[in-house]
GROMACS .gro file of C-alpha atoms in nm:
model
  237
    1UNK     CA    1   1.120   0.529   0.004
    2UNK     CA    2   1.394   0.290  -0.028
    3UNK     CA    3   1.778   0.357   0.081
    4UNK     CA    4   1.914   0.126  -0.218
    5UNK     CA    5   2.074  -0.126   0.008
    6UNK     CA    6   1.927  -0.510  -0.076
    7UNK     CA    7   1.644  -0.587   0.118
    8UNK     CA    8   1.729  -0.929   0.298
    9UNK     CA    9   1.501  -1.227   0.192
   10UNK     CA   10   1.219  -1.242   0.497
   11UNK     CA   11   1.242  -1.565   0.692
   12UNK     CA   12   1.018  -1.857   0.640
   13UNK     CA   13   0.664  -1.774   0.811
   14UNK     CA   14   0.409  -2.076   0.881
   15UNK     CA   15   0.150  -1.806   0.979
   16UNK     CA   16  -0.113  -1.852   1.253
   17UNK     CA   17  -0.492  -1.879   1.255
   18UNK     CA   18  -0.573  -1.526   1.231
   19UNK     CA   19  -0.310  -1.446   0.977
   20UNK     CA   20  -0.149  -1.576   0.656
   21UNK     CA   21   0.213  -1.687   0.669
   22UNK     CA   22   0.479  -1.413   0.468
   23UNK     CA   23   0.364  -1.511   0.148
   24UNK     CA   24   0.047  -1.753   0.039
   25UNK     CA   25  -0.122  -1.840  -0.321
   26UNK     CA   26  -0.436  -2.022  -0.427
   27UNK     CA   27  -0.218  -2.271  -0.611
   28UNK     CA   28  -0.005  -2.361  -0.282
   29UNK     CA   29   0.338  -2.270  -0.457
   30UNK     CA   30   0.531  -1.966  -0.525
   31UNK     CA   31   0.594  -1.754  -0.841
   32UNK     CA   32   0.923  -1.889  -1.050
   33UNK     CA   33   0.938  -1.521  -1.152
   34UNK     CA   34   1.159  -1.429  -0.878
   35UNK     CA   35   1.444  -1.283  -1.097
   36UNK     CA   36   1.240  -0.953  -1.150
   37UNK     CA   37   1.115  -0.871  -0.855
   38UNK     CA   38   1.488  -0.940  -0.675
   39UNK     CA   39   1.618  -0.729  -0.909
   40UNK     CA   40   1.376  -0.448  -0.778
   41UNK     CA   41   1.434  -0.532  -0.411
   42UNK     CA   42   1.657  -0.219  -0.339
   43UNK     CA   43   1.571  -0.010  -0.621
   44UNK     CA   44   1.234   0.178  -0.656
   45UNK     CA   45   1.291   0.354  -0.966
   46UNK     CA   46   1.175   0.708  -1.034
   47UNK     CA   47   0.962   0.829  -0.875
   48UNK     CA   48   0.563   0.818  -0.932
   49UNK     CA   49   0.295   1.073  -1.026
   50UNK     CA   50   0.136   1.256  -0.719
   51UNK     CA   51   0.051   1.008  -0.523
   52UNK     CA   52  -0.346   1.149  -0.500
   53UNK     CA   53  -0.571   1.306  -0.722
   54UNK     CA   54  -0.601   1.662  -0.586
   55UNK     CA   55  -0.660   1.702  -0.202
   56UNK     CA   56  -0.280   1.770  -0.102
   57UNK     CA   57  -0.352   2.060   0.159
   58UNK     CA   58  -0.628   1.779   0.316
   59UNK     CA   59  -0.370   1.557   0.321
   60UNK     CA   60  -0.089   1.733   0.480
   61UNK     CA   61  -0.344   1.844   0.717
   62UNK     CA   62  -0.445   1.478   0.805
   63UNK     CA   63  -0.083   1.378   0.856
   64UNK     CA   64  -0.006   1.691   1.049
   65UNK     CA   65  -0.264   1.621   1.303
   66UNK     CA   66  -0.190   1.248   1.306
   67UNK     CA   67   0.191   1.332   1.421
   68UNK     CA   68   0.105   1.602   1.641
   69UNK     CA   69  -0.164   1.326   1.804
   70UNK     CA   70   0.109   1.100   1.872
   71UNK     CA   71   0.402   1.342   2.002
   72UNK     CA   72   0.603   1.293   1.727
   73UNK     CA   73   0.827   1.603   1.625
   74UNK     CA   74   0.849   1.694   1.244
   75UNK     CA   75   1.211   1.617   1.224
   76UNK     CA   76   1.128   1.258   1.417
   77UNK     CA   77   0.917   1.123   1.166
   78UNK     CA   78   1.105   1.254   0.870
   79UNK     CA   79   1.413   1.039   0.949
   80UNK     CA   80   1.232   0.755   1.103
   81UNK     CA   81   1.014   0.728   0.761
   82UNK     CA   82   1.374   0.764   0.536
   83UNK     CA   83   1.206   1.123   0.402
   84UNK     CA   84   1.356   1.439   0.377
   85UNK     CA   85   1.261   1.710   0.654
   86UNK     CA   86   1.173   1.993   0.371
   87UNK     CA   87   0.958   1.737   0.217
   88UNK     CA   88   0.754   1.638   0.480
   89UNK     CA   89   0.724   2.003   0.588
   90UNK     CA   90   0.613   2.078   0.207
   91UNK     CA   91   0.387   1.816   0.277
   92UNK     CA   92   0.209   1.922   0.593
   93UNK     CA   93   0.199   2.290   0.446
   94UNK     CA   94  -0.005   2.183   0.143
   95UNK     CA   95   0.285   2.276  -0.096
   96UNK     CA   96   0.440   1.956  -0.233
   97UNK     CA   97   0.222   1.640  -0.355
   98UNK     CA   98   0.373   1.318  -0.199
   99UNK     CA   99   0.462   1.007  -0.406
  100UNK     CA  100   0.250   0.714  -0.317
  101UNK     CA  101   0.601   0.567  -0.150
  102UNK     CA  102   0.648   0.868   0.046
  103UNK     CA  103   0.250   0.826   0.190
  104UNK     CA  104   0.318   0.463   0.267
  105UNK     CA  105   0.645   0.531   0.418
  106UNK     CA  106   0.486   0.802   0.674
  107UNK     CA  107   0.154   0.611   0.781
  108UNK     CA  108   0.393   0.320   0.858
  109UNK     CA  109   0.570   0.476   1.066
  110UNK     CA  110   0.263   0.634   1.200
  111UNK     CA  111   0.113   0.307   1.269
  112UNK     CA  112  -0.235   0.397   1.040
  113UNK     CA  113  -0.348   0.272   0.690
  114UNK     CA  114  -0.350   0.458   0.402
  115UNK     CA  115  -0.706   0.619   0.406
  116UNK     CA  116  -0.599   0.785   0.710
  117UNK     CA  117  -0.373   1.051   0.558
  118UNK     CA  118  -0.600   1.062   0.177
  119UNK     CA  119  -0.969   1.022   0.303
  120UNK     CA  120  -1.216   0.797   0.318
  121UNK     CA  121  -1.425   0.714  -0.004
  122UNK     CA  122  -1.816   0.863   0.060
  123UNK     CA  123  -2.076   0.621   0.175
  124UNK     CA  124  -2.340   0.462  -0.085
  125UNK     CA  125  -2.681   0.542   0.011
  126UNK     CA  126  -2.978   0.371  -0.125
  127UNK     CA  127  -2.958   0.573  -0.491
  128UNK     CA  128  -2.623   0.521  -0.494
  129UNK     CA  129  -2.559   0.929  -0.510
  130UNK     CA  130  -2.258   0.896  -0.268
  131UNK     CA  131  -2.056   0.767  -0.560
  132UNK     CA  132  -2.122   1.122  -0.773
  133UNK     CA  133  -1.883   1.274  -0.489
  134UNK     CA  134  -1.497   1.191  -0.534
  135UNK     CA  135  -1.307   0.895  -0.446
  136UNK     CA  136  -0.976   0.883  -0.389
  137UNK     CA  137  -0.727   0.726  -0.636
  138UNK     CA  138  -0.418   0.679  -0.570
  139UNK     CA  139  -0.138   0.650  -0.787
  140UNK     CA  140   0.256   0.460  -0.772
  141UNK     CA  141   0.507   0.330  -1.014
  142UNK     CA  142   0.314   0.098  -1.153
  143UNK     CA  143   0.000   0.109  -0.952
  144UNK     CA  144  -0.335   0.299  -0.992
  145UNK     CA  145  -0.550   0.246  -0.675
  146UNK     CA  146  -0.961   0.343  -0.628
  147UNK     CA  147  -1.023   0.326  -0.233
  148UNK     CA  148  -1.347   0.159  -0.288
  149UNK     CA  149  -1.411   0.128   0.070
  150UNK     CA  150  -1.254   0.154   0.439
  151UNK     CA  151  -1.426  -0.114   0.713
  152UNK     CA  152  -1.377  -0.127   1.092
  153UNK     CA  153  -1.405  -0.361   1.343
  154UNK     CA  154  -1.248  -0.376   1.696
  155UNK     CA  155  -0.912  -0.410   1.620
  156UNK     CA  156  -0.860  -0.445   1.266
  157UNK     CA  157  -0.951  -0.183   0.923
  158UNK     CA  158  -0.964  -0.324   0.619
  159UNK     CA  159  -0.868  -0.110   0.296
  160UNK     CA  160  -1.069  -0.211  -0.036
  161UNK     CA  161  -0.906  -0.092  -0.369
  162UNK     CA  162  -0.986  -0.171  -0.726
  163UNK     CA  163  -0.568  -0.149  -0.921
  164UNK     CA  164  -0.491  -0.122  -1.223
  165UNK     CA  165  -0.123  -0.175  -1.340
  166UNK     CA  166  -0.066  -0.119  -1.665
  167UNK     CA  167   0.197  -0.345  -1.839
  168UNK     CA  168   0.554  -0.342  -1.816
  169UNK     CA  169   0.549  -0.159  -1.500
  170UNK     CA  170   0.726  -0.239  -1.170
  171UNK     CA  171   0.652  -0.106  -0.839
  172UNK     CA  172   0.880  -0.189  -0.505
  173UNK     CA  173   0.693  -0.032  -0.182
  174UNK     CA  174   0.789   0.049   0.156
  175UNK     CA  175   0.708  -0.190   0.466
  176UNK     CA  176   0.382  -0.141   0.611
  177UNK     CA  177   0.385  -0.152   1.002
  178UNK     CA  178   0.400  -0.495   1.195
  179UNK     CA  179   0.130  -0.688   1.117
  180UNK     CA  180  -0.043  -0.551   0.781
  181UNK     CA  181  -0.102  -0.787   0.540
  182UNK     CA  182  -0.232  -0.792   0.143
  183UNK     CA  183  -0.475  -1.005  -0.017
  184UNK     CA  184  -0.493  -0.994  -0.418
  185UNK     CA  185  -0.738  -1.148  -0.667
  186UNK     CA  186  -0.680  -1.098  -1.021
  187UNK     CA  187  -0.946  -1.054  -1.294
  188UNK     CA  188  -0.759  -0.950  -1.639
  189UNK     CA  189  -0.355  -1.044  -1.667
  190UNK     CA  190  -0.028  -1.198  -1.532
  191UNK     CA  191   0.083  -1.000  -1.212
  192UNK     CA  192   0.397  -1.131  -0.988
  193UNK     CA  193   0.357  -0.982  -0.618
  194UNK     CA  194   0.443  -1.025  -0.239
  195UNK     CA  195   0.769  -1.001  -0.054
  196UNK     CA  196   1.069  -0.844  -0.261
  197UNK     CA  197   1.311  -1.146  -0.236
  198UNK     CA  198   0.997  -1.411  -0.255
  199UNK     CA  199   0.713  -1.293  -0.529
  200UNK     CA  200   0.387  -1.476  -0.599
  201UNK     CA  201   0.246  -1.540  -0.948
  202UNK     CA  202  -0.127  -1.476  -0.993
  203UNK     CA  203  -0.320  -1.549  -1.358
  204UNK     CA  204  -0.726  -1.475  -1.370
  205UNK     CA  205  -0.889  -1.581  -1.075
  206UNK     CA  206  -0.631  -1.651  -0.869
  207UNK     CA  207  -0.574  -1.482  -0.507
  208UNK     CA  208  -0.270  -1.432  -0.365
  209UNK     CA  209  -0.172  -1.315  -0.011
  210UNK     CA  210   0.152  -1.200   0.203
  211UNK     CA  211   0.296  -0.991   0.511
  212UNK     CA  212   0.352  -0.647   0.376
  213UNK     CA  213   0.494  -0.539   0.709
  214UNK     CA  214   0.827  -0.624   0.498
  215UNK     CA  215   0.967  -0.435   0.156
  216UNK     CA  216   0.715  -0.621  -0.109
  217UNK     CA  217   0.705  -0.568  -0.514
  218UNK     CA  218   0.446  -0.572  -0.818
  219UNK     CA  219   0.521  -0.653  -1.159
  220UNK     CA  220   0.321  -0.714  -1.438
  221UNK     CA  221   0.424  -0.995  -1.642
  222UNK     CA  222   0.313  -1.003  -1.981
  223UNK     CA  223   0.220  -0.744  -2.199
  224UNK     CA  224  -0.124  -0.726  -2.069
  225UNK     CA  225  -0.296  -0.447  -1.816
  226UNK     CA  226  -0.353  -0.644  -1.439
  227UNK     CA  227  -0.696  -0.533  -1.348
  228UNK     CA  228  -0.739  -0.690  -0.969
  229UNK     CA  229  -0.881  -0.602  -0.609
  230UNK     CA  230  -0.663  -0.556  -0.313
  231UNK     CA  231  -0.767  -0.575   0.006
  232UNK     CA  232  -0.488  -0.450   0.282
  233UNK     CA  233  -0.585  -0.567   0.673
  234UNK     CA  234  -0.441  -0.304   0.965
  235UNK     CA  235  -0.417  -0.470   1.274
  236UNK     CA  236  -0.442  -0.180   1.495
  237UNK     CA  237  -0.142  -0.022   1.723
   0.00000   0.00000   0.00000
């Protein structure tokens, strides 16, 4: 997911209308906590669990046919997305379980959010039955994801998750392609987010936003579990 190198800190961004600039709180100021997320900037750490509960052959299957839609050889999006030809081919065979880095790596570079590659979550009908069938979670570093629900509209998808990140954890992830953005609100703990070189603090009930078309970081600060609600916005390519 990440070469090592130190990401460069993203320019300033004033943001426009439609969008939020490169990093935005609720408070109006950033995190002073930038110490531990710059020391993550250009290293990932280990790497996660399987990025998915179960489903690996559907989702080598779903990236398959997503490359193969665009023209894009096997060996093309391998080193365009900064992973390894036998693991991407692993991958698309049904044989190795990605990372969560290694998924958000490839949809970048694909252009596509996440749910494209792992599956949607099932609709909710009236008796709410849809939710007996499985959802995806996804797991990284430090982040446990439940794809609560994927929304359309002409140009944009919209990516609901409930996270969990349990303390002391650290997660540095990929950029996302041109244009994506994050939008966090935090219910239970301390979690320091956004942009590797320029992290937002969030408490209880605070929201915080940022480009994540740009290497971006999570940390929980504190020795207390982050239960919050991301919401990631696609513009579409």
């Amino acid at each position: 997911m990440d070469s090592g190198a130190q990401s460069p800190r993203p320019p300033k961004d004033t943001g426009t209308p439609d969008r939020p600039a490169a990093a935005t709180r609720a408070a109006g100021t950033p995190s002073a906590d930038t110490d531990a997320l710059d020391r993550l900037s250009g290293n990932a750490g280990a790497p996660g669990e399987p990025a998915v509960d179960g489903g690996t052959p559907d989702i080598g299957r779903r990236i398959r046919r997503l490359r193969e839609e665009r023209g894009i050889s096997l060996s093309a999006l391998a080193r365009a997305a900064g992973v390894g030809k036998a693991t991407l081919s692993g991958l698309e065979n049904g044989t190795r379980n990605p990372t969560l880095e290694t998924l958000w790596a490839i949809t970048a570079e694909l252009g596509v959010p996440l749910a494209m590659a792992v599956g949607t979550p099932p609709p909710v009908d009236a008796g709410g039955s849809g939710r007996a069938q499985v959802v995806p979670v996804v797991h990284g570093t430090a982040v446990e994801g439940t794809l609560l629900q994927v929304f359309e509209d002409e140009k944009v998808t919209y990516e609901l998750y409930r996270l969990v990140l349990r303390a002391g954890t650290t997660q540095v992830s990929p950029a996302h392609h041109e244009g994506v953005t994050e939008h966090v609100t935090v219910f239970a703990g301390t979690l320091s987010a956004g942009p590797a070189g320029a992290p937002l603090r969030a408490g209880p009930g605070e929201h915080i936003s940022w480009r994540s078309d740009v290497p971006h970081a999570y940390a929980v600060l504190g020795d207390q579990d982050v239960h919050a609600s991301l919401l990631i916005r696609y513009p579409r390519r």
